[in-house]
Coordinates of C-alpha atoms in Angstrom, one line a residue:
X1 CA -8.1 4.0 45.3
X2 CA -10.9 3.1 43.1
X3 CA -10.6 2.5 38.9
X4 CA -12.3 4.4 37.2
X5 CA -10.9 7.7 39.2
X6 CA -7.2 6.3 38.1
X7 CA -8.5 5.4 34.6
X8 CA -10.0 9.5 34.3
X9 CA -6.4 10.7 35.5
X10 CA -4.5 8.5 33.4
X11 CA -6.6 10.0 30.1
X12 CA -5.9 13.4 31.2
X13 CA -2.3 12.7 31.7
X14 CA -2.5 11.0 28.4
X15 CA -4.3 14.2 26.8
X16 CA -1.9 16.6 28.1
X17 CA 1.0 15.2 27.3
X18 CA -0.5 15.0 23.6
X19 CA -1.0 18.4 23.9
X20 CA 2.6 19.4 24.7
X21 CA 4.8 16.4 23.1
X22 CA 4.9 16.3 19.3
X23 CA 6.3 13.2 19.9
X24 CA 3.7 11.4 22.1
X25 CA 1.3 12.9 19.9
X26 CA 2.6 10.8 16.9
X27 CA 2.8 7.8 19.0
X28 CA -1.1 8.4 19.9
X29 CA -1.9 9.0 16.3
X30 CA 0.3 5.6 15.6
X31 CA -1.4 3.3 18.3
X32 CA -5.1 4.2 17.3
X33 CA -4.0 3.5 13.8
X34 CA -3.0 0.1 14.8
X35 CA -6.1 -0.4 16.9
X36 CA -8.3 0.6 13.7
X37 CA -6.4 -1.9 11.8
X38 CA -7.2 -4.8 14.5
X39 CA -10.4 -3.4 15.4
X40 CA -11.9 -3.1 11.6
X41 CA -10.1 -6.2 10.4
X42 CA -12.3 -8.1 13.0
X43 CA -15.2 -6.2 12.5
X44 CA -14.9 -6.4 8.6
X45 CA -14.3 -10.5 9.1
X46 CA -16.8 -10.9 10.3
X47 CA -19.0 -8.8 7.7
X48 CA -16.8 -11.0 4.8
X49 CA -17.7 -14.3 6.1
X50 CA -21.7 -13.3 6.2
X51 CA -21.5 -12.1 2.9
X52 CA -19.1 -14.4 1.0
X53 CA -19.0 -17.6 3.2
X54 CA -15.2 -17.6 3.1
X55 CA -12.1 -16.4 1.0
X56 CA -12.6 -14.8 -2.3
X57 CA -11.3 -11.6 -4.1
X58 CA -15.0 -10.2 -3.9
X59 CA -14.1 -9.6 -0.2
X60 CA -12.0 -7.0 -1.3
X61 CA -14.2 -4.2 -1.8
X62 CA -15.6 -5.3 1.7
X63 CA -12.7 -4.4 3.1
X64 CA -11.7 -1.1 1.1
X65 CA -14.8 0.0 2.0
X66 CA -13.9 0.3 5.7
X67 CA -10.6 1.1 5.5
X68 CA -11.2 4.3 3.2
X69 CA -12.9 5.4 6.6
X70 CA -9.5 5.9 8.0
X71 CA -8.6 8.9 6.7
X72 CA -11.2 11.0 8.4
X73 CA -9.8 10.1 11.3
X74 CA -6.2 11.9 10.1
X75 CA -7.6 14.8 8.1
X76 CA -5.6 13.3 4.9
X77 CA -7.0 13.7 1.3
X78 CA -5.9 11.6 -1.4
X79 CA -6.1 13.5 -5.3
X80 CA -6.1 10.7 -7.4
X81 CA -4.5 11.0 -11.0
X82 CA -6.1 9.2 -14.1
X83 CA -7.7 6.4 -11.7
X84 CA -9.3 5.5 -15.6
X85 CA -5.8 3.4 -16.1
X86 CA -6.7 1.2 -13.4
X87 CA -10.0 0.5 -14.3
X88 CA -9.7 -1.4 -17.7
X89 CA -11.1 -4.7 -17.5
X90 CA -8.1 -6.9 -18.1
X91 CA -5.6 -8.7 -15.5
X92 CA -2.4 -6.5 -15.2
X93 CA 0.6 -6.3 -12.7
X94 CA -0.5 -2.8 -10.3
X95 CA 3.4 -1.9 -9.1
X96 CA 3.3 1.1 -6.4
X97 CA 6.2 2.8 -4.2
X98 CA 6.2 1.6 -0.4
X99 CA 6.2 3.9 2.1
X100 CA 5.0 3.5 5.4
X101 CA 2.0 1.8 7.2
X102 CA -0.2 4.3 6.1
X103 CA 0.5 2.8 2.7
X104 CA -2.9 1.1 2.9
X105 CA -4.9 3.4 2.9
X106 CA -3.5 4.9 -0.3
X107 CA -3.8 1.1 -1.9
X108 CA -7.5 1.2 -0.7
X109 CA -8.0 4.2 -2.5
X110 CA -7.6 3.4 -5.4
X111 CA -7.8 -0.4 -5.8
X112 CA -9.5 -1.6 -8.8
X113 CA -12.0 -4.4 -8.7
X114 CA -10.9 -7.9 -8.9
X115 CA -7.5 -6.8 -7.8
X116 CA -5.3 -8.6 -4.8
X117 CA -1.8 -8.6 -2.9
X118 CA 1.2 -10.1 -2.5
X119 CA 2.6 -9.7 0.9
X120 CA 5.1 -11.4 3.3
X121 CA 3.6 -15.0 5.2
X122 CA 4.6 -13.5 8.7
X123 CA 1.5 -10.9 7.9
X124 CA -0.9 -14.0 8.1
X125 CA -0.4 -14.4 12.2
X126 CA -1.7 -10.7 12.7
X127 CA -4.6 -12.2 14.3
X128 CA -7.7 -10.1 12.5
X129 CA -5.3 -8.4 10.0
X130 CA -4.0 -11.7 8.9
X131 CA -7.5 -13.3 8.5
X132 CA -8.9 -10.3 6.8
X133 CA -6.4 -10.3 4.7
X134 CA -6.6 -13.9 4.0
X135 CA -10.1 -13.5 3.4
X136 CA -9.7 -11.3 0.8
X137 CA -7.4 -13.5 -1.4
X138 CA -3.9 -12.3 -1.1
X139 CA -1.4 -14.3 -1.7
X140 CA 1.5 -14.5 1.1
X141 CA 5.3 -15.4 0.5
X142 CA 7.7 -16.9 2.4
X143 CA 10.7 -14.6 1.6
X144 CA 12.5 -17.3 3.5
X145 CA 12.9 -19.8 0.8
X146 CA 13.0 -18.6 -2.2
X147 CA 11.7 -22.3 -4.0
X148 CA 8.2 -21.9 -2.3
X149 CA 7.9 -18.2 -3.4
X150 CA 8.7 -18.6 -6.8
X151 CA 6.0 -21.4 -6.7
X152 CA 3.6 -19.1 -5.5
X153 CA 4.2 -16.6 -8.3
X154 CA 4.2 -19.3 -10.7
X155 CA 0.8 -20.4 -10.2
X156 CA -0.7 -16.8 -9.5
X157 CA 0.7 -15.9 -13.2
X158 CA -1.7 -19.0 -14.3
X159 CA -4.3 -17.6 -12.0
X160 CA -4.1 -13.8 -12.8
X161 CA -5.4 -14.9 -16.8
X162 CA -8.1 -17.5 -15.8
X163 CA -9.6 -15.9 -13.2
X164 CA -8.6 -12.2 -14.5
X165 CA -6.9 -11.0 -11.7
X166 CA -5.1 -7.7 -10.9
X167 CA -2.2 -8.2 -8.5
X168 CA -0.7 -5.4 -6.9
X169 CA 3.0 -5.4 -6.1
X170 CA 5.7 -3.4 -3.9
X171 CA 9.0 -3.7 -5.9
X172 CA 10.6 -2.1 -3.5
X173 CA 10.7 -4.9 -1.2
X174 CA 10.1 -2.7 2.0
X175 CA 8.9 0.5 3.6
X176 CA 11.1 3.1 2.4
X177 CA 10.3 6.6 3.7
X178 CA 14.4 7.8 2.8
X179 CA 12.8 10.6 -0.4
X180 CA 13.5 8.7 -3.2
X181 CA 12.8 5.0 -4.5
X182 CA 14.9 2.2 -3.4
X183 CA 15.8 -0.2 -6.3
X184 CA 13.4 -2.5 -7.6
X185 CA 13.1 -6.5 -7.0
X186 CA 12.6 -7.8 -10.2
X187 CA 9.6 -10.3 -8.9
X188 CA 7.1 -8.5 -10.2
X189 CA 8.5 -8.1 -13.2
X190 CA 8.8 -11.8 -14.3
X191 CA 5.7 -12.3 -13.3
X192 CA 3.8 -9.9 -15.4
X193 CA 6.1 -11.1 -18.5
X194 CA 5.5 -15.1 -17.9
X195 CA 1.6 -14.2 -17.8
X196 CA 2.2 -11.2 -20.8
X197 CA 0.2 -8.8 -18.9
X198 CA 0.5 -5.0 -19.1
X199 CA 2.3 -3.9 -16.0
X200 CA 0.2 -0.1 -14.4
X201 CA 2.7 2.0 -12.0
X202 CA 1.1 4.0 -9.5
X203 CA 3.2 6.6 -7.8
X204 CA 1.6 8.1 -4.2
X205 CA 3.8 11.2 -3.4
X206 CA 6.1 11.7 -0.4
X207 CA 4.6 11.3 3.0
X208 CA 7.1 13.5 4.5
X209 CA 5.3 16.7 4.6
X210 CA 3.0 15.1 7.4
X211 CA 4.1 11.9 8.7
X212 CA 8.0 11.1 9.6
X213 CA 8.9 8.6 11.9
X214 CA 12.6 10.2 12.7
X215 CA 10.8 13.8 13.4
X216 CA 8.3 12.0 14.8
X217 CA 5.4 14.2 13.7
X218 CA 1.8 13.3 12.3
X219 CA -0.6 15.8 10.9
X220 CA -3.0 16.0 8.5
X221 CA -2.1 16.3 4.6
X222 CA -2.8 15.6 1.2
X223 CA -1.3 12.4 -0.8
X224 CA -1.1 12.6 -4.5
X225 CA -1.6 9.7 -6.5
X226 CA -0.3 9.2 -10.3
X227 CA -1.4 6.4 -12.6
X228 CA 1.4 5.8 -15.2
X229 CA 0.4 4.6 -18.6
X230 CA 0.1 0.6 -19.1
X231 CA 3.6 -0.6 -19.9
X232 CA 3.0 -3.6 -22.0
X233 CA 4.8 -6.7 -21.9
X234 CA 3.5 -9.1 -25.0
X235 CA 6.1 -10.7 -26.7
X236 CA 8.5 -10.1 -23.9
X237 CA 10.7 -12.7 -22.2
X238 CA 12.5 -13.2 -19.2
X239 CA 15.6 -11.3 -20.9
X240 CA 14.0 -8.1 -21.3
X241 CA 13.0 -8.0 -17.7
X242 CA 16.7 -6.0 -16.7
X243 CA 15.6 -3.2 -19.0
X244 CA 11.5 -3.5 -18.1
X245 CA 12.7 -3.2 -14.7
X246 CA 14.8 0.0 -15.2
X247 CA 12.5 1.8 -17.4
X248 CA 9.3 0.9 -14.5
X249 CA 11.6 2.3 -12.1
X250 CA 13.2 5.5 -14.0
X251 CA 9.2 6.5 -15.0
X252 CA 7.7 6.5 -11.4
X253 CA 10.9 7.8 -9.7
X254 CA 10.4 10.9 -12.2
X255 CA 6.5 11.1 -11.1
X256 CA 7.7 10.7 -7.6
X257 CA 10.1 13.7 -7.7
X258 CA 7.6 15.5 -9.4
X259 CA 5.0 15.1 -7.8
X260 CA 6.1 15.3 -3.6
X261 CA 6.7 18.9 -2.1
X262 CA 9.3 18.1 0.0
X263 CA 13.3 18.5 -0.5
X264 CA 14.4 15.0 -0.7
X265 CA 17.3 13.9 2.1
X266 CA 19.4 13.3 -0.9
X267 CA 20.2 16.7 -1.9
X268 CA 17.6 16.1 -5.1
X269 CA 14.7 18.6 -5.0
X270 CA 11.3 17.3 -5.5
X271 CA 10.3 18.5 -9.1
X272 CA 13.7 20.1 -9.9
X273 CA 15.0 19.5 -13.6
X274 CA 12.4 16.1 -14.4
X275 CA 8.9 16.2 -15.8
X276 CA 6.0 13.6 -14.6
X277 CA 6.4 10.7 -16.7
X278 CA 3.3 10.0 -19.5

């Protein structure tokens, strides 16, 4: 039996099943998201290393560029919130609620210039992903041993104020898709207070209405995206970072309620009783 008649059937197959499955749908929509992320990250490499000759934060903007692409492909629309906040030219902590994979594109969105990541070491062996994201300056920890992250942190708090950085953090630790914010690390935290930069919260709404992993459904959707105010941290030390860390979390978890349309799997309603914080 020749290939390419096998190869036509198998699409079909493939197409139809799409057709009637919500769930191999979502898996369809979840493997060419993965293929984009391989598939751009090599392309935009590549792109990076013409234009910049190697690692740098200017790579960045390289890389947001073609990942903002992404969302035609889904039919999603992000309605970014006073996007002004991020934009001040000064270094700052950027602290965001972690969702899902599709969290990048909402960071891509919206990222400011001059502005990287912190993100787990096992990312760097992602073959294209890791090296694009190497290329663009983040910084990776080993979650593993805790001596060599806090090393890490150490000398991007030094780095963040001579080279005025923006680093962007996930508090939460890990993807959380459970309606509500998990409790925050306190990482972030210490390292906007031992550098005494502002700290900017950004709050995407739930993901739920249009992509669920335990429903297993993907559609298209809208994502809305709140920039807190600047919560400053001059003159703070490290104990004040309890209470900075509860008043971070208790302001975007408000905006988060607020701001996502779905009934959250906790009984809470999204928007019920809490106003956005300001």
């Amino acid at each position: 039996m020749e290939l390419w008649p096998c190869l036509a059937a198998a699409l079909l197959l493939l197409l139809l099943l799409v057709q009637l499955s919500r769930a191999a749908e979502f898996y369809a929509k979840v493997a060419l998201y993965c293929a984009l992320c391989f598939t751009v990250s090599a392309v935009a490499s590549l792109v990076c290393l013409l234009r910049h000759g190697g690692r740098t934060v200017e790579n960045m903007s390289i890389i947001s560029w073609f990942v903002r692409s992404f969302k035609y492909f889904y039919g999603l629309r992000f309605e970014v919130r006073d996007p002004r906040r991020l934009q001040e030219a000064r270094p700052c902590v950027i602290v965001s609620n972690h969702q899902s994979i599709l969290d990048m594109m909402g960071l891509m969105e919206v990222l400011p210039e001059r502005c990287v990541q912190i993100a787990k070491r096992e990312l760097l062996f992602l073959g294209p992903v890791g090296l694009i994201m190497y290329l663009g300056g983040v910084f990776f920890i080993n979650r593993q041993r805790s001596s060599t992250a806090m090393t890490v942190m150490a000398d991007l708090g030094e780095r963040m104020v001579r080279e005025n950085l923006k680093v962007w953090i996930y508090p939460e630790g890990t993807r959380n898709d459970n309606g509500d914010l998990l409790p925050f690390k306190k990482g972030a935290f210490y390292l906007a207070v031992q550098a005494q930069v502002p700290i900017v919260p950004v709050v995407y709404s739930s993901f739920s209405s249009f992509y669920n992993t335990r429903k297993k459904f993907f559609t298209s959707g809208t994502v809305t995206v709140q920039v807190l105010e600047a919560i400053p941290t001059s003159g703070l030390t490290v104990a004040d970072v309890p209470a900075l860390v509860d008043t971070c979390h208790r302001a975007m978890r408000t905006t988060f309620l607020h701001i996502s349309k779905t009934p959250q799997e906790n009984g809470a309603t999204a928007g019920s009783g809490v106003q956005p914080a300001q």
